[in-house]
Amino acid sequence: MYNSKIIGLGHYVPENVVTNDDLSKVMDTNDAWIQERTGIKERRHVVKGDGDTTTTMGVKAAKIAIERAGIDKDDIDFIVFATLSPDYYFPGPGVLVQRDLGIKTVGALDVRNQCSGFVYGISVADQYIKSGMYKNVLVIGSELHSHGLDMTTRGRSVSVIFGDGAGAAVLSRAEDNDTGILSTHLHSEGQHAEELSLIAPGMGKRWVTDIIEEADPNDESYFPYMNGQFVFKNAVVRFSEVIMEGLQVNNLEVSDIDMLVPHQANLRISQFIQKKFKLNDDQVFNNIMKYGNTTAASIPIALTEAWEQGKVKKGDLVVLAAFGSGFTWGSVIIKW
């Protein structure tokens, strides 16, 4: 049995900064209202026509991660791409990354677990490496939300939250079995799937032909829906559970955590978990204030920034945790 570790990290966000005041010009909202409920001050949005897509942002993040890993792109044995906003309905962006990076014809897997997507992707990569099937796996989380949001007062409760960006990690076979990914823990509760969802287009209820035929400007089924309070209440419970699950499996205590990198869903959720676990500000990394919620990209962006700032160091116990649409949630326990 092998062990896996993260040997390279990278992230990319569009240059276009959209502040809360900018949003107040297109919808009935204001900076104080948004910050009070989410902690978000600004986010990044792609500018139409600038060439940024979910795939190209993922490629840019991946190039940085591969370079920092100190390997060649052809050393990559497998690609895992997590997103809820693919360039095309099909094929998924994994194969587009393989193409655009000019990597040999390795396998490419798309993960559709939204906010938990990167955690799920890390788990998949970890299992492949542990089994000995692959040595180097590229895991990407990338999202382009801005073009699919209802940027009017009608959609303000959701649209003010999300931003665009990408993060990537290279996982590799570890020579030292005492470091790297100690364990991953994944869960789902599909009975609440519709509480945070985007229904159309889809084969089940609202397909493209329906939308075109009806041409209903008031049809909201192709905009994201979120039952905010219900999601918040479930998130704080599941975050706590899955973090504790990971610690207990490894005979660790909360006091052993050097850095918790939570999915950047809402600053209030992160603050709730921090207070519950009695962690100080140096033990939790948040950047939702400047990027918003980038779903599958949020953890790799945050983890990359934490590492770049020297807040994740060799020997540290790092915990990744996410909760989101599905409902899905998970955690990753890492000895850096």
mmCIF file of C-alpha atoms in Angstrom:
data_model
loop_
_atom_site.group_PDB
_atom_site.id
_atom_site.type_symbol
_atom_site.label_atom_id
_atom_site.label_comp_id
_atom_site.label_asym_id
_atom_site.label_seq_id
_atom_site.Cartn_x
_atom_site.Cartn_y
_atom_site.Cartn_z
ATOM 1 C CA MET A 1 0.000 0.000 0.000
ATOM 2 C CA TYR A 2 1.402 3.356 -1.048
ATOM 3 C CA ASN A 3 0.750 6.789 0.408
ATOM 4 C CA SER A 4 -0.025 9.993 -1.494
ATOM 5 C CA LYS A 5 0.957 13.575 -0.856
ATOM 6 C CA ILE A 6 0.386 16.966 -2.456
ATOM 7 C CA ILE A 7 3.602 18.075 -4.177
ATOM 8 C CA GLY A 8 2.340 21.085 -6.147
ATOM 9 C CA LEU A 9 -0.373 23.722 -5.809
ATOM 10 C CA GLY A 10 -1.600 26.505 -8.080
ATOM 11 C CA HIS A 11 -4.538 28.829 -8.528
ATOM 12 C CA TYR A 12 -5.918 31.353 -10.987
ATOM 13 C CA VAL A 13 -8.631 33.993 -10.661
ATOM 14 C CA PRO A 14 -9.846 36.494 -13.290
ATOM 15 C CA GLU A 15 -8.490 40.028 -13.026
ATOM 16 C CA ASN A 16 -11.967 41.591 -13.016
ATOM 17 C CA VAL A 17 -12.907 42.515 -9.418
ATOM 18 C CA VAL A 18 -16.627 42.947 -8.677
ATOM 19 C CA THR A 19 -17.315 44.681 -5.372
ATOM 20 C CA ASN A 20 -20.521 44.713 -3.382
ATOM 21 C CA ASP A 21 -20.990 48.322 -4.421
ATOM 22 C CA ASP A 22 -20.734 47.232 -8.061
ATOM 23 C CA LEU A 23 -23.572 44.753 -7.497
ATOM 24 C CA SER A 24 -25.703 47.431 -5.834
ATOM 25 C CA LYS A 25 -25.807 49.205 -9.205
ATOM 26 C CA VAL A 26 -27.585 46.290 -10.913
ATOM 27 C CA MET A 27 -29.743 44.952 -8.066
ATOM 28 C CA ASP A 28 -31.351 46.111 -4.843
ATOM 29 C CA THR A 29 -28.578 45.272 -2.384
ATOM 30 C CA ASN A 30 -25.759 46.977 -0.524
ATOM 31 C CA ASP A 31 -22.327 46.297 0.910
ATOM 32 C CA ALA A 32 -23.463 46.135 4.540
ATOM 33 C CA TRP A 33 -26.257 43.627 3.764
ATOM 34 C CA ILE A 34 -23.921 41.291 1.861
ATOM 35 C CA GLN A 35 -21.077 41.458 4.378
ATOM 36 C CA GLU A 36 -23.379 40.894 7.334
ATOM 37 C CA ARG A 37 -24.851 37.704 5.839
ATOM 38 C CA THR A 38 -21.868 36.242 3.997
ATOM 39 C CA GLY A 39 -18.666 38.056 4.927
ATOM 40 C CA ILE A 40 -17.997 38.697 1.232
ATOM 41 C CA LYS A 41 -16.571 42.063 0.170
ATOM 42 C CA GLU A 42 -15.749 41.298 -3.457
ATOM 43 C CA ARG A 43 -15.428 38.475 -5.951
ATOM 44 C CA ARG A 44 -13.862 37.865 -9.377
ATOM 45 C CA HIS A 45 -15.983 37.579 -12.521
ATOM 46 C CA VAL A 46 -14.888 36.581 -15.984
ATOM 47 C CA VAL A 47 -15.319 39.298 -18.613
ATOM 48 C CA LYS A 48 -17.184 37.994 -21.625
ATOM 49 C CA GLY A 49 -14.849 37.583 -24.567
ATOM 50 C CA ASP A 50 -11.609 37.575 -22.568
ATOM 51 C CA GLY A 51 -11.043 33.874 -23.202
ATOM 52 C CA ASP A 52 -11.502 32.663 -19.626
ATOM 53 C CA THR A 53 -13.608 29.514 -19.328
ATOM 54 C CA THR A 54 -13.884 26.825 -16.684
ATOM 55 C CA THR A 55 -11.342 24.778 -18.633
ATOM 56 C CA THR A 56 -8.853 27.552 -19.419
ATOM 57 C CA MET A 57 -8.844 28.737 -15.809
ATOM 58 C CA GLY A 58 -8.240 25.155 -14.714
ATOM 59 C CA VAL A 59 -5.388 24.833 -17.202
ATOM 60 C CA LYS A 60 -3.736 28.019 -15.877
ATOM 61 C CA ALA A 61 -3.947 26.762 -12.294
ATOM 62 C CA ALA A 62 -2.709 23.323 -13.350
ATOM 63 C CA LYS A 63 0.366 24.707 -15.121
ATOM 64 C CA ILE A 64 1.430 26.457 -11.921
ATOM 65 C CA ALA A 65 0.811 23.333 -9.819
ATOM 66 C CA ILE A 66 2.787 21.115 -12.214
ATOM 67 C CA GLU A 67 5.703 23.544 -12.311
ATOM 68 C CA ARG A 68 5.789 23.783 -8.527
ATOM 69 C CA ALA A 69 5.627 19.988 -8.291
ATOM 70 C CA GLY A 70 8.886 19.849 -10.212
ATOM 71 C CA ILE A 71 7.597 17.315 -12.727
ATOM 72 C CA ASP A 72 6.912 17.352 -16.449
ATOM 73 C CA LYS A 73 3.353 17.445 -17.723
ATOM 74 C CA ASP A 74 3.897 13.998 -19.258
ATOM 75 C CA ASP A 75 4.577 12.632 -15.784
ATOM 76 C CA ILE A 76 0.852 13.113 -15.066
ATOM 77 C CA ASP A 77 -0.845 9.702 -15.121
ATOM 78 C CA PHE A 78 -4.461 10.770 -14.565
ATOM 79 C CA ILE A 79 -6.626 13.906 -14.417
ATOM 80 C CA VAL A 80 -9.549 14.578 -12.070
ATOM 81 C CA PHE A 81 -11.579 17.720 -12.795
ATOM 82 C CA ALA A 82 -14.230 18.923 -10.337
ATOM 83 C CA THR A 83 -16.809 21.507 -11.447
ATOM 84 C CA LEU A 84 -20.512 22.309 -11.627
ATOM 85 C CA SER A 85 -19.977 24.730 -14.520
ATOM 86 C CA PRO A 86 -18.389 22.803 -17.412
ATOM 87 C CA ASP A 87 -17.665 24.508 -20.716
ATOM 88 C CA TYR A 88 -20.033 22.098 -22.451
ATOM 89 C CA TYR A 89 -22.961 19.991 -21.296
ATOM 90 C CA PHE A 90 -20.713 17.220 -22.605
ATOM 91 C CA PRO A 91 -17.875 16.350 -22.884
ATOM 92 C CA GLY A 92 -16.575 17.402 -19.495
ATOM 93 C CA PRO A 93 -13.528 19.623 -18.991
ATOM 94 C CA GLY A 94 -11.172 16.828 -17.927
ATOM 95 C CA VAL A 95 -10.478 15.821 -21.527
ATOM 96 C CA LEU A 96 -10.179 19.476 -22.559
ATOM 97 C CA VAL A 97 -7.430 19.927 -19.967
ATOM 98 C CA GLN A 98 -5.642 16.850 -21.322
ATOM 99 C CA ARG A 99 -5.850 18.390 -24.779
ATOM 100 C CA ASP A 100 -4.880 21.932 -23.832
ATOM 101 C CA LEU A 101 -1.943 20.895 -21.662
ATOM 102 C CA GLY A 102 -0.729 18.576 -24.391
ATOM 103 C CA ILE A 103 -0.566 15.644 -21.994
ATOM 104 C CA LYS A 104 -0.311 12.120 -23.379
ATOM 105 C CA THR A 105 -3.566 10.144 -23.643
ATOM 106 C CA VAL A 106 -4.116 9.550 -19.943
ATOM 107 C CA GLY A 107 -7.537 9.055 -18.380
ATOM 108 C CA ALA A 108 -9.603 12.084 -17.419
ATOM 109 C CA LEU A 109 -12.446 11.944 -14.913
ATOM 110 C CA ASP A 110 -15.054 14.647 -14.216
ATOM 111 C CA VAL A 111 -16.433 14.996 -10.684
ATOM 112 C CA ARG A 112 -19.853 16.576 -10.202
ATOM 113 C CA ASN A 113 -20.035 17.131 -6.466
ATOM 114 C CA GLN A 114 -20.239 20.913 -6.493
ATOM 115 C CA CYS A 115 -18.883 22.478 -3.285
ATOM 116 C CA SER A 116 -17.475 19.124 -2.168
ATOM 117 C CA GLY A 117 -16.014 18.413 -5.595
ATOM 118 C CA PHE A 118 -12.362 19.050 -4.800
ATOM 119 C CA VAL A 119 -12.504 16.958 -1.622
ATOM 120 C CA TYR A 120 -14.097 14.135 -3.604
ATOM 121 C CA GLY A 121 -11.462 14.596 -6.317
ATOM 122 C CA ILE A 122 -8.620 14.396 -3.799
ATOM 123 C CA SER A 123 -10.136 11.216 -2.392
ATOM 124 C CA VAL A 124 -10.329 9.628 -5.846
ATOM 125 C CA ALA A 125 -6.732 10.566 -6.610
ATOM 126 C CA ASP A 126 -5.599 9.281 -3.216
ATOM 127 C CA GLN A 127 -7.177 5.871 -3.818
ATOM 128 C CA TYR A 128 -5.581 5.538 -7.256
ATOM 129 C CA ILE A 129 -2.156 6.322 -5.818
ATOM 130 C CA LYS A 130 -2.607 4.139 -2.739
ATOM 131 C CA SER A 131 -3.521 1.170 -4.937
ATOM 132 C CA GLY A 132 -0.386 1.644 -7.016
ATOM 133 C CA MET A 133 -2.330 2.232 -10.227
ATOM 134 C CA TYR A 134 -0.981 5.769 -10.747
ATOM 135 C CA LYS A 135 1.983 7.744 -9.438
ATOM 136 C CA ASN A 136 1.052 11.366 -10.280
ATOM 137 C CA VAL A 137 -2.545 12.608 -10.430
ATOM 138 C CA LEU A 138 -3.634 16.145 -11.335
ATOM 139 C CA VAL A 139 -6.724 17.340 -9.445
ATOM 140 C CA ILE A 140 -8.447 20.554 -10.544
ATOM 141 C CA GLY A 141 -11.378 22.503 -9.147
ATOM 142 C CA SER A 142 -12.631 25.275 -11.434
ATOM 143 C CA GLU A 143 -15.825 27.303 -11.721
ATOM 144 C CA LEU A 144 -17.297 29.980 -13.942
ATOM 145 C CA HIS A 145 -20.435 31.062 -12.109
ATOM 146 C CA SER A 146 -20.910 34.626 -13.254
ATOM 147 C CA HIS A 147 -22.425 33.900 -16.674
ATOM 148 C CA GLY A 148 -25.095 31.657 -15.170
ATOM 149 C CA LEU A 149 -26.359 33.888 -12.360
ATOM 150 C CA ASP A 150 -29.512 35.971 -12.199
ATOM 151 C CA MET A 151 -27.869 39.377 -11.796
ATOM 152 C CA THR A 152 -31.095 41.160 -10.884
ATOM 153 C CA THR A 153 -32.885 41.861 -7.624
ATOM 154 C CA ARG A 154 -34.816 38.632 -8.128
ATOM 155 C CA GLY A 155 -31.642 36.582 -7.844
ATOM 156 C CA ARG A 156 -29.708 38.653 -5.327
ATOM 157 C CA SER A 157 -29.809 36.159 -2.425
ATOM 158 C CA VAL A 158 -27.752 33.696 -4.484
ATOM 159 C CA SER A 159 -25.934 35.801 -7.062
ATOM 160 C CA VAL A 160 -24.040 37.975 -4.577
ATOM 161 C CA ILE A 161 -22.347 34.873 -3.148
ATOM 162 C CA PHE A 162 -20.574 33.300 -6.097
ATOM 163 C CA GLY A 163 -17.337 34.062 -7.913
ATOM 164 C CA ASP A 164 -15.131 32.597 -10.638
ATOM 165 C CA GLY A 165 -11.724 30.950 -10.321
ATOM 166 C CA ALA A 166 -9.690 27.756 -10.325
ATOM 167 C CA GLY A 167 -7.243 25.828 -8.170
ATOM 168 C CA ALA A 168 -5.172 22.719 -8.786
ATOM 169 C CA ALA A 169 -3.061 20.179 -6.943
ATOM 170 C CA VAL A 170 -0.631 17.491 -8.033
ATOM 171 C CA LEU A 171 -0.750 14.369 -5.886
ATOM 172 C CA SER A 172 2.161 11.963 -6.029
ATOM 173 C CA ARG A 173 3.311 8.726 -4.468
ATOM 174 C CA ALA A 174 4.986 9.491 -1.154
ATOM 175 C CA GLU A 175 8.274 7.894 -0.171
ATOM 176 C CA ASP A 176 7.575 8.577 3.494
ATOM 177 C CA ASN A 177 4.400 6.845 4.687
ATOM 178 C CA ASP A 178 4.252 9.085 7.766
ATOM 179 C CA THR A 179 3.393 12.133 5.643
ATOM 180 C CA GLY A 180 0.781 12.946 3.047
ATOM 181 C CA ILE A 181 -2.921 12.181 3.000
ATOM 182 C CA LEU A 182 -3.797 10.195 6.109
ATOM 183 C CA SER A 183 -7.460 9.630 5.255
ATOM 184 C CA THR A 184 -10.480 10.948 3.350
ATOM 185 C CA HIS A 185 -14.133 10.810 4.379
ATOM 186 C CA LEU A 186 -17.096 11.254 2.009
ATOM 187 C CA HIS A 187 -20.861 11.453 2.624
ATOM 188 C CA SER A 188 -24.113 12.339 0.889
ATOM 189 C CA GLU A 189 -27.776 12.863 1.778
ATOM 190 C CA GLY A 190 -29.723 13.043 -1.459
ATOM 191 C CA GLN A 191 -33.094 13.575 0.169
ATOM 192 C CA HIS A 192 -32.183 17.257 0.361
ATOM 193 C CA ALA A 193 -30.877 17.502 -3.212
ATOM 194 C CA GLU A 194 -33.366 20.145 -4.336
ATOM 195 C CA GLU A 195 -32.573 22.500 -1.443
ATOM 196 C CA LEU A 196 -29.461 23.675 -3.312
ATOM 197 C CA SER A 197 -29.788 22.981 -6.989
ATOM 198 C CA LEU A 198 -30.019 24.089 -10.584
ATOM 199 C CA ILE A 199 -32.868 22.153 -12.212
ATOM 200 C CA ALA A 200 -32.555 23.043 -15.895
ATOM 201 C CA PRO A 201 -31.409 22.079 -18.383
ATOM 202 C CA GLY A 202 -31.779 18.454 -17.416
ATOM 203 C CA MET A 203 -33.413 15.281 -18.672
ATOM 204 C CA GLY A 204 -35.587 14.907 -15.589
ATOM 205 C CA LYS A 205 -37.711 18.062 -15.482
ATOM 206 C CA ARG A 206 -36.582 20.942 -17.687
ATOM 207 C CA TRP A 207 -34.790 20.044 -20.907
ATOM 208 C CA VAL A 208 -33.471 22.472 -23.510
ATOM 209 C CA THR A 209 -36.428 21.916 -25.847
ATOM 210 C CA ASP A 210 -38.836 22.963 -23.088
ATOM 211 C CA ILE A 211 -36.959 26.181 -22.432
ATOM 212 C CA ILE A 212 -36.789 27.075 -26.124
ATOM 213 C CA GLU A 213 -40.426 26.214 -26.798
ATOM 214 C CA GLU A 214 -41.824 28.137 -23.856
ATOM 215 C CA ALA A 215 -39.354 31.051 -24.078
ATOM 216 C CA ASP A 216 -40.590 32.160 -20.653
ATOM 217 C CA PRO A 217 -38.542 35.124 -19.360
ATOM 218 C CA ASN A 218 -39.829 34.376 -15.854
ATOM 219 C CA ASP A 219 -38.622 30.763 -15.869
ATOM 220 C CA GLU A 220 -36.144 30.530 -12.991
ATOM 221 C CA SER A 221 -35.379 26.805 -13.336
ATOM 222 C CA TYR A 222 -32.064 27.475 -15.087
ATOM 223 C CA PHE A 223 -30.822 29.755 -12.297
ATOM 224 C CA PRO A 224 -29.349 28.346 -9.060
ATOM 225 C CA TYR A 225 -31.760 27.908 -6.160
ATOM 226 C CA MET A 226 -30.705 27.787 -2.529
ATOM 227 C CA ASN A 227 -32.717 27.389 0.660
ATOM 228 C CA GLY A 228 -30.183 29.475 2.537
ATOM 229 C CA GLN A 229 -31.183 28.900 6.156
ATOM 230 C CA PHE A 230 -31.688 25.166 5.654
ATOM 231 C CA VAL A 231 -28.306 24.821 3.950
ATOM 232 C CA PHE A 232 -26.590 26.822 6.705
ATOM 233 C CA LYS A 233 -28.096 24.702 9.490
ATOM 234 C CA ASN A 234 -27.062 21.459 7.818
ATOM 235 C CA ALA A 235 -23.618 22.751 6.896
ATOM 236 C CA VAL A 236 -22.512 23.614 10.417
ATOM 237 C CA VAL A 237 -23.567 20.164 11.643
ATOM 238 C CA ARG A 238 -21.962 18.196 8.810
ATOM 239 C CA PHE A 239 -18.751 20.253 8.862
ATOM 240 C CA SER A 240 -18.296 19.444 12.544
ATOM 241 C CA GLU A 241 -19.130 15.759 12.111
ATOM 242 C CA VAL A 242 -16.816 15.080 9.195
ATOM 243 C CA ILE A 243 -13.884 16.957 10.724
ATOM 244 C CA MET A 244 -14.246 14.952 13.933
ATOM 245 C CA GLU A 245 -14.611 11.734 11.937
ATOM 246 C CA GLY A 246 -11.271 12.346 10.249
ATOM 247 C CA LEU A 247 -9.519 13.216 13.481
ATOM 248 C CA GLN A 248 -10.883 10.207 15.363
ATOM 249 C CA VAL A 249 -9.918 7.736 12.626
ATOM 250 C CA ASN A 250 -6.337 8.963 12.960
ATOM 251 C CA ASN A 251 -6.353 9.127 16.786
ATOM 252 C CA LEU A 252 -6.003 12.893 16.681
ATOM 253 C CA GLU A 253 -7.516 15.736 18.675
ATOM 254 C CA VAL A 254 -8.825 19.132 17.607
ATOM 255 C CA SER A 255 -5.796 20.619 19.332
ATOM 256 C CA ASP A 256 -3.584 18.796 16.803
ATOM 257 C CA ILE A 257 -4.942 20.874 13.902
ATOM 258 C CA ASP A 258 -2.389 23.340 12.566
ATOM 259 C CA MET A 259 -4.538 24.568 9.672
ATOM 260 C CA LEU A 260 -8.198 24.062 8.795
ATOM 261 C CA VAL A 261 -9.072 25.016 5.218
ATOM 262 C CA PRO A 262 -12.862 24.917 4.940
ATOM 263 C CA HIS A 263 -14.857 25.264 1.748
ATOM 264 C CA GLN A 264 -15.501 28.988 1.379
ATOM 265 C CA ALA A 265 -19.308 28.862 1.374
ATOM 266 C CA ASN A 266 -20.061 31.584 3.885
ATOM 267 C CA LEU A 267 -17.719 33.283 6.338
ATOM 268 C CA ARG A 268 -20.338 32.840 9.068
ATOM 269 C CA ILE A 269 -20.145 29.039 8.687
ATOM 270 C CA SER A 270 -16.348 29.093 8.997
ATOM 271 C CA GLN A 271 -16.552 31.360 12.034
ATOM 272 C CA PHE A 272 -19.135 29.083 13.653
ATOM 273 C CA ILE A 273 -16.864 26.042 13.205
ATOM 274 C CA GLN A 274 -13.821 27.965 14.407
ATOM 275 C CA LYS A 275 -15.625 29.024 17.568
ATOM 276 C CA LYS A 276 -17.027 25.543 18.208
ATOM 277 C CA PHE A 277 -13.603 23.924 17.911
ATOM 278 C CA LYS A 278 -11.906 26.794 19.793
ATOM 279 C CA LEU A 279 -9.415 27.387 17.002
ATOM 280 C CA ASN A 280 -7.515 30.663 16.775
ATOM 281 C CA ASP A 281 -7.284 32.830 13.657
ATOM 282 C CA ASP A 282 -3.937 31.279 12.715
ATOM 283 C CA GLN A 283 -5.536 27.821 12.573
ATOM 284 C CA VAL A 284 -8.280 28.627 10.035
ATOM 285 C CA PHE A 285 -7.761 30.048 6.559
ATOM 286 C CA ASN A 286 -10.501 32.122 4.919
ATOM 287 C CA ASN A 287 -10.405 34.112 1.699
ATOM 288 C CA ILE A 288 -14.121 34.250 0.838
ATOM 289 C CA MET A 289 -13.963 37.979 1.593
ATOM 290 C CA LYS A 290 -12.162 38.656 -1.694
ATOM 291 C CA TYR A 291 -13.244 35.750 -3.903
ATOM 292 C CA GLY A 292 -16.772 34.801 -2.825
ATOM 293 C CA ASN A 293 -17.880 31.177 -3.054
ATOM 294 C CA THR A 294 -16.064 29.472 -5.929
ATOM 295 C CA THR A 295 -17.570 26.049 -5.088
ATOM 296 C CA ALA A 296 -15.201 23.290 -6.294
ATOM 297 C CA ALA A 297 -12.394 25.838 -6.701
ATOM 298 C CA SER A 298 -12.633 27.330 -3.223
ATOM 299 C CA ILE A 299 -10.539 24.825 -1.265
ATOM 300 C CA PRO A 300 -7.669 24.568 -3.773
ATOM 301 C CA ILE A 301 -7.543 28.363 -4.122
ATOM 302 C CA ALA A 302 -7.516 28.788 -0.337
ATOM 303 C CA LEU A 303 -5.031 25.955 0.229
ATOM 304 C CA THR A 304 -2.698 27.412 -2.390
ATOM 305 C CA GLU A 305 -2.837 30.880 -0.823
ATOM 306 C CA ALA A 306 -2.292 29.464 2.672
ATOM 307 C CA TRP A 307 0.776 27.588 1.426
ATOM 308 C CA GLU A 308 2.078 30.631 -0.478
ATOM 309 C CA GLN A 309 1.762 32.741 2.668
ATOM 310 C CA GLY A 310 3.719 30.221 4.733
ATOM 311 C CA LYS A 311 0.696 29.228 6.799
ATOM 312 C CA VAL A 312 0.972 25.582 5.711
ATOM 313 C CA LYS A 313 4.381 24.148 6.515
ATOM 314 C CA LYS A 314 6.166 20.812 6.521
ATOM 315 C CA GLY A 315 4.971 18.725 9.463
ATOM 316 C CA ASP A 316 1.670 20.577 9.867
ATOM 317 C CA LEU A 317 -1.620 18.743 10.300
ATOM 318 C CA VAL A 318 -3.907 20.201 7.641
ATOM 319 C CA VAL A 319 -7.644 19.514 7.483
ATOM 320 C CA LEU A 320 -9.773 20.177 4.409
ATOM 321 C CA ALA A 321 -13.556 20.108 4.826
ATOM 322 C CA ALA A 322 -16.500 20.861 2.567
ATOM 323 C CA PHE A 323 -20.286 20.766 2.471
ATOM 324 C CA GLY A 324 -22.567 21.605 -0.400
ATOM 325 C CA SER A 325 -25.186 20.763 -2.976
ATOM 326 C CA GLY A 326 -26.351 17.200 -3.075
ATOM 327 C CA PHE A 327 -26.187 17.306 -0.069
ATOM 328 C CA THR A 328 -22.578 16.095 -0.133
ATOM 329 C CA TRP A 329 -19.787 16.656 2.333
ATOM 330 C CA GLY A 330 -16.336 15.360 3.173
ATOM 331 C CA SER A 331 -12.968 15.891 4.781
ATOM 332 C CA VAL A 332 -9.307 15.214 4.060
ATOM 333 C CA ILE A 333 -6.697 14.785 6.809
ATOM 334 C CA ILE A 334 -3.142 15.606 5.705
ATOM 335 C CA LYS A 335 0.237 15.449 7.409
ATOM 336 C CA TRP A 336 2.075 18.029 5.327
#
